[in-house]
PDB file of C-alpha atoms in Angstrom:
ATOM      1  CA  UNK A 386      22.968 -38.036  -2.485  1.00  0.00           C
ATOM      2  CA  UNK A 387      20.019 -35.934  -2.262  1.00  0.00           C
ATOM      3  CA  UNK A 388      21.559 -32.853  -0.718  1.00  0.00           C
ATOM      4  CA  UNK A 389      21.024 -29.296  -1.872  1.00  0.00           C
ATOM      5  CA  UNK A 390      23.380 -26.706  -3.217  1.00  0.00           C
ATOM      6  CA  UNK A 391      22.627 -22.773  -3.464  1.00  0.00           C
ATOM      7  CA  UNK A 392      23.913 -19.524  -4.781  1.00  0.00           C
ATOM      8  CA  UNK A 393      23.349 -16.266  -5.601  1.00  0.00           C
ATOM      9  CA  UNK A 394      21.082 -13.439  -4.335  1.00  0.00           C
ATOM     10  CA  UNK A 395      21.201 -14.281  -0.256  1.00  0.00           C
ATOM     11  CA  UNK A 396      20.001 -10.404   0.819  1.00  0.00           C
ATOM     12  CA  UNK A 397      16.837 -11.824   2.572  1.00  0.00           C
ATOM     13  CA  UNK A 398      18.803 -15.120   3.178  1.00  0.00           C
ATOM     14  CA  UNK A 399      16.956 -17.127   0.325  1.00  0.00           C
ATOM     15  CA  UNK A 400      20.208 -19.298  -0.143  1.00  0.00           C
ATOM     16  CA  UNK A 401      19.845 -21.190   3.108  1.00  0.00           C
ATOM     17  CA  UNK A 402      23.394 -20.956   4.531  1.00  0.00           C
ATOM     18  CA  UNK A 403      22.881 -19.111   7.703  1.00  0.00           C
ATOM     19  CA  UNK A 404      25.056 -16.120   6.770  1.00  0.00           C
ATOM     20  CA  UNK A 405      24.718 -12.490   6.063  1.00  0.00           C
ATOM     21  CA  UNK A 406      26.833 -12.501   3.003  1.00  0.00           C
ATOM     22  CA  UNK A 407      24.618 -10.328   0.413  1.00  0.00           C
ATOM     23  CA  UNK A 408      25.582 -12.908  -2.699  1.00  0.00           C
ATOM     24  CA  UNK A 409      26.985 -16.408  -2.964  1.00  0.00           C
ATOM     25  CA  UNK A 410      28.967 -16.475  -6.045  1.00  0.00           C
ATOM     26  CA  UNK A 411      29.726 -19.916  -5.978  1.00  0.00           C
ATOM     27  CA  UNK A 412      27.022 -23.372  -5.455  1.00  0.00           C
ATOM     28  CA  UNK A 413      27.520 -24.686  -2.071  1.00  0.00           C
ATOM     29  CA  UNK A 414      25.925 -27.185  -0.074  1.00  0.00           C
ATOM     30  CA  UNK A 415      23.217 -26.164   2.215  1.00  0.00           C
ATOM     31  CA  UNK A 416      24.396 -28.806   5.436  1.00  0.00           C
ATOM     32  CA  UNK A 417      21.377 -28.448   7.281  1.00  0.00           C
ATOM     33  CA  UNK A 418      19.227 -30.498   4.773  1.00  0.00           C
ATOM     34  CA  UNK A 419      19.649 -33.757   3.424  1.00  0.00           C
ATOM     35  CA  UNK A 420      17.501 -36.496   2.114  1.00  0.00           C
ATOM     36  CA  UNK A 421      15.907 -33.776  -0.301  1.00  0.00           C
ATOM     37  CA  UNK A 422      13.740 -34.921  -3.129  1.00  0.00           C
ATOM     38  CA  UNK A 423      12.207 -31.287  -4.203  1.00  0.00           C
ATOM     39  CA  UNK A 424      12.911 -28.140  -4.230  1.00  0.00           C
ATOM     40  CA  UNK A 425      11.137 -24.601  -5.448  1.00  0.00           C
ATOM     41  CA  UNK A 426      12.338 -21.571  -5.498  1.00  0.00           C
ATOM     42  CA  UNK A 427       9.939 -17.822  -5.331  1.00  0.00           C
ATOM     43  CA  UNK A 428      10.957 -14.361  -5.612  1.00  0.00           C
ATOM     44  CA  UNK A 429      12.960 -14.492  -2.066  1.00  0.00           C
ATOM     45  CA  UNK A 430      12.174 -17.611  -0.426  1.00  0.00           C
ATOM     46  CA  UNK A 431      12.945 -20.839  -0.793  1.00  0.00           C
ATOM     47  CA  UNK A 432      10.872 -24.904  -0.177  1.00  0.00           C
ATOM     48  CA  UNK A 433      12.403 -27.904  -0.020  1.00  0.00           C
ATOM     49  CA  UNK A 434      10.665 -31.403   0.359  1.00  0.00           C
ATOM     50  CA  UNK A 435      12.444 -34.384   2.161  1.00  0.00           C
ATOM     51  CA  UNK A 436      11.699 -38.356   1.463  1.00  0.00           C
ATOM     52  CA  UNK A 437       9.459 -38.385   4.640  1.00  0.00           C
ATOM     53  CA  UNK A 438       6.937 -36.082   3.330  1.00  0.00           C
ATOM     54  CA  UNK A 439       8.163 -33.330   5.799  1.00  0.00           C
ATOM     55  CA  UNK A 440       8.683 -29.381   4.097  1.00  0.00           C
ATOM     56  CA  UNK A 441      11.174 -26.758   4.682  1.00  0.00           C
ATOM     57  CA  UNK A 442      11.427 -22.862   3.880  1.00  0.00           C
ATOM     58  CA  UNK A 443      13.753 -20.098   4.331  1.00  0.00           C
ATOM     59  CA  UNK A 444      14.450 -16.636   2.872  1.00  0.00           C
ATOM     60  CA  UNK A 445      12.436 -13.740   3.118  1.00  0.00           C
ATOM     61  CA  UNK A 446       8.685 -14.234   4.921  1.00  0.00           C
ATOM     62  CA  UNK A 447       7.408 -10.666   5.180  1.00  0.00           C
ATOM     63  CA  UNK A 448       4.271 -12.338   3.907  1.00  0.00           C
ATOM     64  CA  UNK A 449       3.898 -15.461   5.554  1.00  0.00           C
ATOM     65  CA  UNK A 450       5.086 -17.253   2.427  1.00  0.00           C
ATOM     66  CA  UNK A 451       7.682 -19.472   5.014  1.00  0.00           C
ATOM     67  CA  UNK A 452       4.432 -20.774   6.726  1.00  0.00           C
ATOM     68  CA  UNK A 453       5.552 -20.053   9.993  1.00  0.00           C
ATOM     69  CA  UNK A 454       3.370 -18.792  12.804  1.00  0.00           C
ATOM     70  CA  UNK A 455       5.786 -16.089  14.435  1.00  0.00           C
ATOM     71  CA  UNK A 456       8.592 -16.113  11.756  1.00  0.00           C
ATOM     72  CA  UNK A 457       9.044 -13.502   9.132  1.00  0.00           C
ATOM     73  CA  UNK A 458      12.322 -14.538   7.756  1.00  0.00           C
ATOM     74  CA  UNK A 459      15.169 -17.122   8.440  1.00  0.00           C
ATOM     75  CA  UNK A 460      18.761 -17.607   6.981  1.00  0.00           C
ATOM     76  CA  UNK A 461      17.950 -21.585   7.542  1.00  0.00           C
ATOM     77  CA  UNK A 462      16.112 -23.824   6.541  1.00  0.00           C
ATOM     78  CA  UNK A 463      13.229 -24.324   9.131  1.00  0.00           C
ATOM     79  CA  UNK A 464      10.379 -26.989   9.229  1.00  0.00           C
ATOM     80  CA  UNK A 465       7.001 -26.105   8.421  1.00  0.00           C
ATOM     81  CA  UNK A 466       4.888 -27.482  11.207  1.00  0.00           C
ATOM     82  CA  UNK A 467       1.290 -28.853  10.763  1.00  0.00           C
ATOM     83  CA  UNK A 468       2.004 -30.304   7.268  1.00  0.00           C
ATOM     84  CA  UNK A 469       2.737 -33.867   6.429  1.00  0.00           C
ATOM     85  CA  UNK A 470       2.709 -36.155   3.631  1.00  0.00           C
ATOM     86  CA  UNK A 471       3.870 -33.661   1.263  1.00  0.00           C
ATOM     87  CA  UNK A 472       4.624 -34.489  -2.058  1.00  0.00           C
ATOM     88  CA  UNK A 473       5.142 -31.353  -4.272  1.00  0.00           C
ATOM     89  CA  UNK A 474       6.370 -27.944  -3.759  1.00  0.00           C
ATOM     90  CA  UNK A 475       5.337 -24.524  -5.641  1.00  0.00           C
ATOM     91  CA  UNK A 476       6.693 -21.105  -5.333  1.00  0.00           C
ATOM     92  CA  UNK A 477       5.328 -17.943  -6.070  1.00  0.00           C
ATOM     93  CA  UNK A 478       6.415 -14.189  -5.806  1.00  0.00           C
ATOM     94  CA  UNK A 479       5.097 -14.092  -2.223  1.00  0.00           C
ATOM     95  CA  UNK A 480       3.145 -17.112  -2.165  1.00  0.00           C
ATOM     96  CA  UNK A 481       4.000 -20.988  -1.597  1.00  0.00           C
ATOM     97  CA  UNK A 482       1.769 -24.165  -2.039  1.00  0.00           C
ATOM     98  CA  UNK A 483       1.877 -27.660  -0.933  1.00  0.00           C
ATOM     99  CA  UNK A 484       0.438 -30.816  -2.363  1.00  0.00           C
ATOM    100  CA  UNK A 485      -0.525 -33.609  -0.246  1.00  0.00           C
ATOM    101  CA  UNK A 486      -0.305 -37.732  -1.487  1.00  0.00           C
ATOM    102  CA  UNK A 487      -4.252 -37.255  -0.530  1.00  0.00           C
ATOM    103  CA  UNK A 488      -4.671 -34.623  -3.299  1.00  0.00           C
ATOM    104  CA  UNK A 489      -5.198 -31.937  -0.787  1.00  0.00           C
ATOM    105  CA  UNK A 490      -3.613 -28.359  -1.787  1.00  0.00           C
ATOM    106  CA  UNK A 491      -2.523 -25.890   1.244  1.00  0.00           C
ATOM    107  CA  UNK A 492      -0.934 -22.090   0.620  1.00  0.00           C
ATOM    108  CA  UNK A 493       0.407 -19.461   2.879  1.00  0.00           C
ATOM    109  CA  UNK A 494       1.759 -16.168   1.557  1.00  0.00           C
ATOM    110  CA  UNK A 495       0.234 -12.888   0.326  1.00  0.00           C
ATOM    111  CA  UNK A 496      -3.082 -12.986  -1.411  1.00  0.00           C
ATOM    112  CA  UNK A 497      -3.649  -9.300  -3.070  1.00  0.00           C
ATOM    113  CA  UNK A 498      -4.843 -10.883  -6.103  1.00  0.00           C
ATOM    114  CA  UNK A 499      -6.391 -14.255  -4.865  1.00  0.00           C
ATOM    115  CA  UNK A 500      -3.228 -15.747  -5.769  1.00  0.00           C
ATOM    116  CA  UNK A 501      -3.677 -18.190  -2.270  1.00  0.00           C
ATOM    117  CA  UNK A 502      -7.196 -19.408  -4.261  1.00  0.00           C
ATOM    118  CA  UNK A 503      -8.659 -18.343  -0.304  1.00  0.00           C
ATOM    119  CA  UNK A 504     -11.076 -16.165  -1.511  1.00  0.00           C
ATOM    120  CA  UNK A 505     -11.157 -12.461  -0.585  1.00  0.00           C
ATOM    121  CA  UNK A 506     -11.354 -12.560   2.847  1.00  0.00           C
ATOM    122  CA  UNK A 507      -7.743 -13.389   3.498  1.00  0.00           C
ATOM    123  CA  UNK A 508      -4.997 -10.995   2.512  1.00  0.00           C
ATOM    124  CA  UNK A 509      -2.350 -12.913   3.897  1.00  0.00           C
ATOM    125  CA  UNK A 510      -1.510 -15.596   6.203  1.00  0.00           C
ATOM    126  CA  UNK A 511       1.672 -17.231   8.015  1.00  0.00           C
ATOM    127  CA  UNK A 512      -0.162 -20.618   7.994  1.00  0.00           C
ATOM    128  CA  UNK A 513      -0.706 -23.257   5.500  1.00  0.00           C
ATOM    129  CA  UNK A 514      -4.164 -23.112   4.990  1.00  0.00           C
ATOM    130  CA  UNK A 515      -6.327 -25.985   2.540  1.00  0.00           C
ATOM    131  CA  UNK A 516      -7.959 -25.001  -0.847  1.00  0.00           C
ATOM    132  CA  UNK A 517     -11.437 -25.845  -1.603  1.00  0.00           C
ATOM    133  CA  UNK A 518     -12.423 -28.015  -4.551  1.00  0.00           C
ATOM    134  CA  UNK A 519     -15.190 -29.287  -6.024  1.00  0.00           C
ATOM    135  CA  UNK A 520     -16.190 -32.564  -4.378  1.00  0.00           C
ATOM    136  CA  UNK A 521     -14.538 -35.611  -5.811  1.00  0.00           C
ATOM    137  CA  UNK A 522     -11.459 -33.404  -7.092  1.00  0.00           C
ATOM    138  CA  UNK A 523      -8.198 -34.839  -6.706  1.00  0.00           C
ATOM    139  CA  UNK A 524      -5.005 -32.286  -7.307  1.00  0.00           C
ATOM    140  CA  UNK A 525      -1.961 -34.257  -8.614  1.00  0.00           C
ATOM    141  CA  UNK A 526       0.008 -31.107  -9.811  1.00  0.00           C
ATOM    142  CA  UNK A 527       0.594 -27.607  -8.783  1.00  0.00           C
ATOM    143  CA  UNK A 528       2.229 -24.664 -11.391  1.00  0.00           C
ATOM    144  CA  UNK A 529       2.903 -21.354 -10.133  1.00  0.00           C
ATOM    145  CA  UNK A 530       3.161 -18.360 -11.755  1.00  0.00           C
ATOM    146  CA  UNK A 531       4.071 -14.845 -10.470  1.00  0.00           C
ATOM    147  CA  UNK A 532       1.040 -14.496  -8.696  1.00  0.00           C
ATOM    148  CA  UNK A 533      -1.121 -16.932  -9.881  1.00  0.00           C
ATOM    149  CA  UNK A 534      -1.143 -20.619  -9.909  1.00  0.00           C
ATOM    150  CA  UNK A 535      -3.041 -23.666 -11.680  1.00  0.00           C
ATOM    151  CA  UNK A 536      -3.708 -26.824 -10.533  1.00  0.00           C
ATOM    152  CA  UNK A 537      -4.056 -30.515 -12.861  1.00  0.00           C
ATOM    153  CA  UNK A 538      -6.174 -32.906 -11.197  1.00  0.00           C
ATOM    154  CA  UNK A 539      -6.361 -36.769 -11.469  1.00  0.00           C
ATOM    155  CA  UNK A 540      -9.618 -36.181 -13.919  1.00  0.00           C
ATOM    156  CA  UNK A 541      -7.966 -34.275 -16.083  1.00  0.00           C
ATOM    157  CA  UNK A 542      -9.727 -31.023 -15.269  1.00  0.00           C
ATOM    158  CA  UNK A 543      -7.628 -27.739 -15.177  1.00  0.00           C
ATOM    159  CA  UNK A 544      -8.026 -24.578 -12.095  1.00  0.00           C
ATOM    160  CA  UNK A 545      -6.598 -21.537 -11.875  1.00  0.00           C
ATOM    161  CA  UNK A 546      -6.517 -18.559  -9.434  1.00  0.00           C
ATOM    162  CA  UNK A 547      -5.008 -15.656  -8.704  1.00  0.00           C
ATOM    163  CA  UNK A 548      -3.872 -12.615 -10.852  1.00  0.00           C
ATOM    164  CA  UNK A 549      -5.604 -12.442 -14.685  1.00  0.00           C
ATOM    165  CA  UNK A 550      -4.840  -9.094 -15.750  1.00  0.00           C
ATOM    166  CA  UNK A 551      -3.527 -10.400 -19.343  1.00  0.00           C
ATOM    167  CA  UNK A 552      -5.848 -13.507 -19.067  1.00  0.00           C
ATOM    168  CA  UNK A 553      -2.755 -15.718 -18.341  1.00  0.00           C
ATOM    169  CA  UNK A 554      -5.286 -18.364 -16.112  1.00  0.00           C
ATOM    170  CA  UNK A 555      -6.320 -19.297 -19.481  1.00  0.00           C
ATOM    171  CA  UNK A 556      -9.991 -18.256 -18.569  1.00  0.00           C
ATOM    172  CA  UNK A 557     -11.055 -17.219 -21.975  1.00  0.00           C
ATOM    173  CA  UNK A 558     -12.234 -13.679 -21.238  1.00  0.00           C
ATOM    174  CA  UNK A 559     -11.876 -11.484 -24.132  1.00  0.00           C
ATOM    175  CA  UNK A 560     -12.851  -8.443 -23.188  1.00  0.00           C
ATOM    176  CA  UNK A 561     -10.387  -5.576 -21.196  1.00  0.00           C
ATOM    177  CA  UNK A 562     -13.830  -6.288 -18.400  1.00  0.00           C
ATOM    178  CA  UNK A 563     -12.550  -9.674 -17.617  1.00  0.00           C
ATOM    179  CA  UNK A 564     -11.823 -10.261 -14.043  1.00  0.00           C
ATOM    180  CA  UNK A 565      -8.258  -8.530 -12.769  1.00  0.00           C
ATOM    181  CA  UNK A 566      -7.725 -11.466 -10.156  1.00  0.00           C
ATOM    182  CA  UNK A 567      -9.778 -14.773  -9.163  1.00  0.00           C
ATOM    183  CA  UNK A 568      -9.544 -15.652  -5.674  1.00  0.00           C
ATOM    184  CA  UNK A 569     -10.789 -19.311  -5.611  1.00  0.00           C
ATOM    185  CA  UNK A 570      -9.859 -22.159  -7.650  1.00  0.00           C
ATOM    186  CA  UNK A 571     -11.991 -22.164 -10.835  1.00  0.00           C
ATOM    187  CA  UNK A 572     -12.298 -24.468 -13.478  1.00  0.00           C
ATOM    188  CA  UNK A 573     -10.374 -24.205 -17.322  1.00  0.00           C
ATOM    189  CA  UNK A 574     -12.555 -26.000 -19.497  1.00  0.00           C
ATOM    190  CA  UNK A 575      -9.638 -25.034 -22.088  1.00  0.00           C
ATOM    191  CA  UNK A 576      -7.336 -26.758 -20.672  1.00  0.00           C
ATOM    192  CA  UNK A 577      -8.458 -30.103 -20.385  1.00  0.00           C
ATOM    193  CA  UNK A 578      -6.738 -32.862 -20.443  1.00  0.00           C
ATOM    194  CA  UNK A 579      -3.421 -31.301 -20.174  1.00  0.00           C
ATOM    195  CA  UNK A 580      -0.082 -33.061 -19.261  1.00  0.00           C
ATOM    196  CA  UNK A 581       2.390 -30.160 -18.049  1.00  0.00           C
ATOM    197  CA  UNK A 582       1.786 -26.585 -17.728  1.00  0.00           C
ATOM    198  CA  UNK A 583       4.497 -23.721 -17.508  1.00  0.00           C
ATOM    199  CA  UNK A 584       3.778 -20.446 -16.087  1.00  0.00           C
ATOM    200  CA  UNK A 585       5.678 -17.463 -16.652  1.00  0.00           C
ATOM    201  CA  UNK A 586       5.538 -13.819 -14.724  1.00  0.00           C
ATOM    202  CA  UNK A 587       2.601 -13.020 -17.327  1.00  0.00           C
ATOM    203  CA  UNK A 588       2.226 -16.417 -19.495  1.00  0.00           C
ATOM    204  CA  UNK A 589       1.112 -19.466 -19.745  1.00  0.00           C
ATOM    205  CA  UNK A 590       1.890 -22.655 -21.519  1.00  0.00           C
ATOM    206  CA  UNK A 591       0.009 -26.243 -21.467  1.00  0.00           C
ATOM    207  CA  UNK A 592       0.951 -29.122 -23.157  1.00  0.00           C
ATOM    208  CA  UNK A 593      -2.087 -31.711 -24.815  1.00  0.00           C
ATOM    209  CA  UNK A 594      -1.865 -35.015 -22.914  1.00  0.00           C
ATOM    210  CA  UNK A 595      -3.671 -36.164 -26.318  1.00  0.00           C
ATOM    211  CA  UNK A 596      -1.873 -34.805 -29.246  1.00  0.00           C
ATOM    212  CA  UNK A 597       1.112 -34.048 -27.583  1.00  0.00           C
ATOM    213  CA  UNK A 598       1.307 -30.305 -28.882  1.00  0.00           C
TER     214      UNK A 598
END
């Protein structure tokens, strides 16, 4: 039926319910959305993506992770003006991202360690704000990490951003010199050609679209 259930933590209201209750203890339907086709869950926030292309957030927004202008947090789910045609949801610590059926990529949240992919201008913003990619680059999948995220694109190339302390973009610096953070998408020649990737807090996982391994 396409409707979405919650529980657990709700301190900064992440469950969606509209209450104050600290925990939800048991799944329960979050009425105010239906028609729901994707959800994603960060640290204390919470996306959801309807059939109409149209996306939601709620939880804590201390950041500007919920993508609103002049909210910082909401017990409800709230739409996020400005964005349409959505098609995939990604959820950071602090961060969230958007895909677009155009292959466009937008993010709102904190950005300490480039984990937006804005470059280091922007420390943080409240509103979903495009990526830049090479010309010719279409995005059909976004994978967050902690506070990083990577990006598959329709030509098989592979980008990363955001916090590479352990080398966990999968950049291939191996030297304790390597960059602490990128800030704008880059490319991961390593990476190429791969299906699915996972990220962890600190790790990262790709599977070979040729092998299969």
């Amino acid at each position: 039926n396409r409707q979405v259930y919650g529980c657990g933590d709700n301190s900064a209201g992440q469950v969606g319910l509209g209450v104050a209750t600290m925990s939800i203890r048991t799944n329960t339907r979050i009425a105010s959305l239906s028609n729901i086709v994707s959800i994603a869950a960060g640290a204390e926030h919470s996306l959801a993506l309807d059939a109409g292309g149209q996306a939601f957030a709620w939880g804590r927004g201390n950041a500007g992770q919920l993508g609103y202008p002049t909210v910082s947090g909401t017990n409800l789910p709230r739409l996020i003006s400005g964005l349409t045609a959505v098609k995939q949801l990604a959820a950071g610590d602090k961060h969230s991202l958007f895909l677009t059926t155009q292959g466009a990529v937008y993010a709102c949240g904190l950005n300490n360690v480039g984990q937006l992919g804005l470059g280091t201008n922007v420390v943080s913003t409240n509103v979903p704000t495009p990526l830049q990619f090479p010309a010719g680059v279409v995005i059909t999948k976004l994978v967050t990490g902690l506070d990083r995220a990577h990006a598959i694109a329709a030509s098989g190339q592979v980008f990363a951003w955001g916090y590479n302390f352990n080398g966990e973009l999968g950049l291939g610096y191996r030297t304790t010199n390597a960059p602490y953070s990128v800030p704008t998408p880059t490319e991961v020649p390593a990476l190429y050609g791969s299906k699915e990737i996972a990220g962890g807090a600190y790790q990262t996982f790709a599977l070979d679209i040729v092998t299969g391994n």
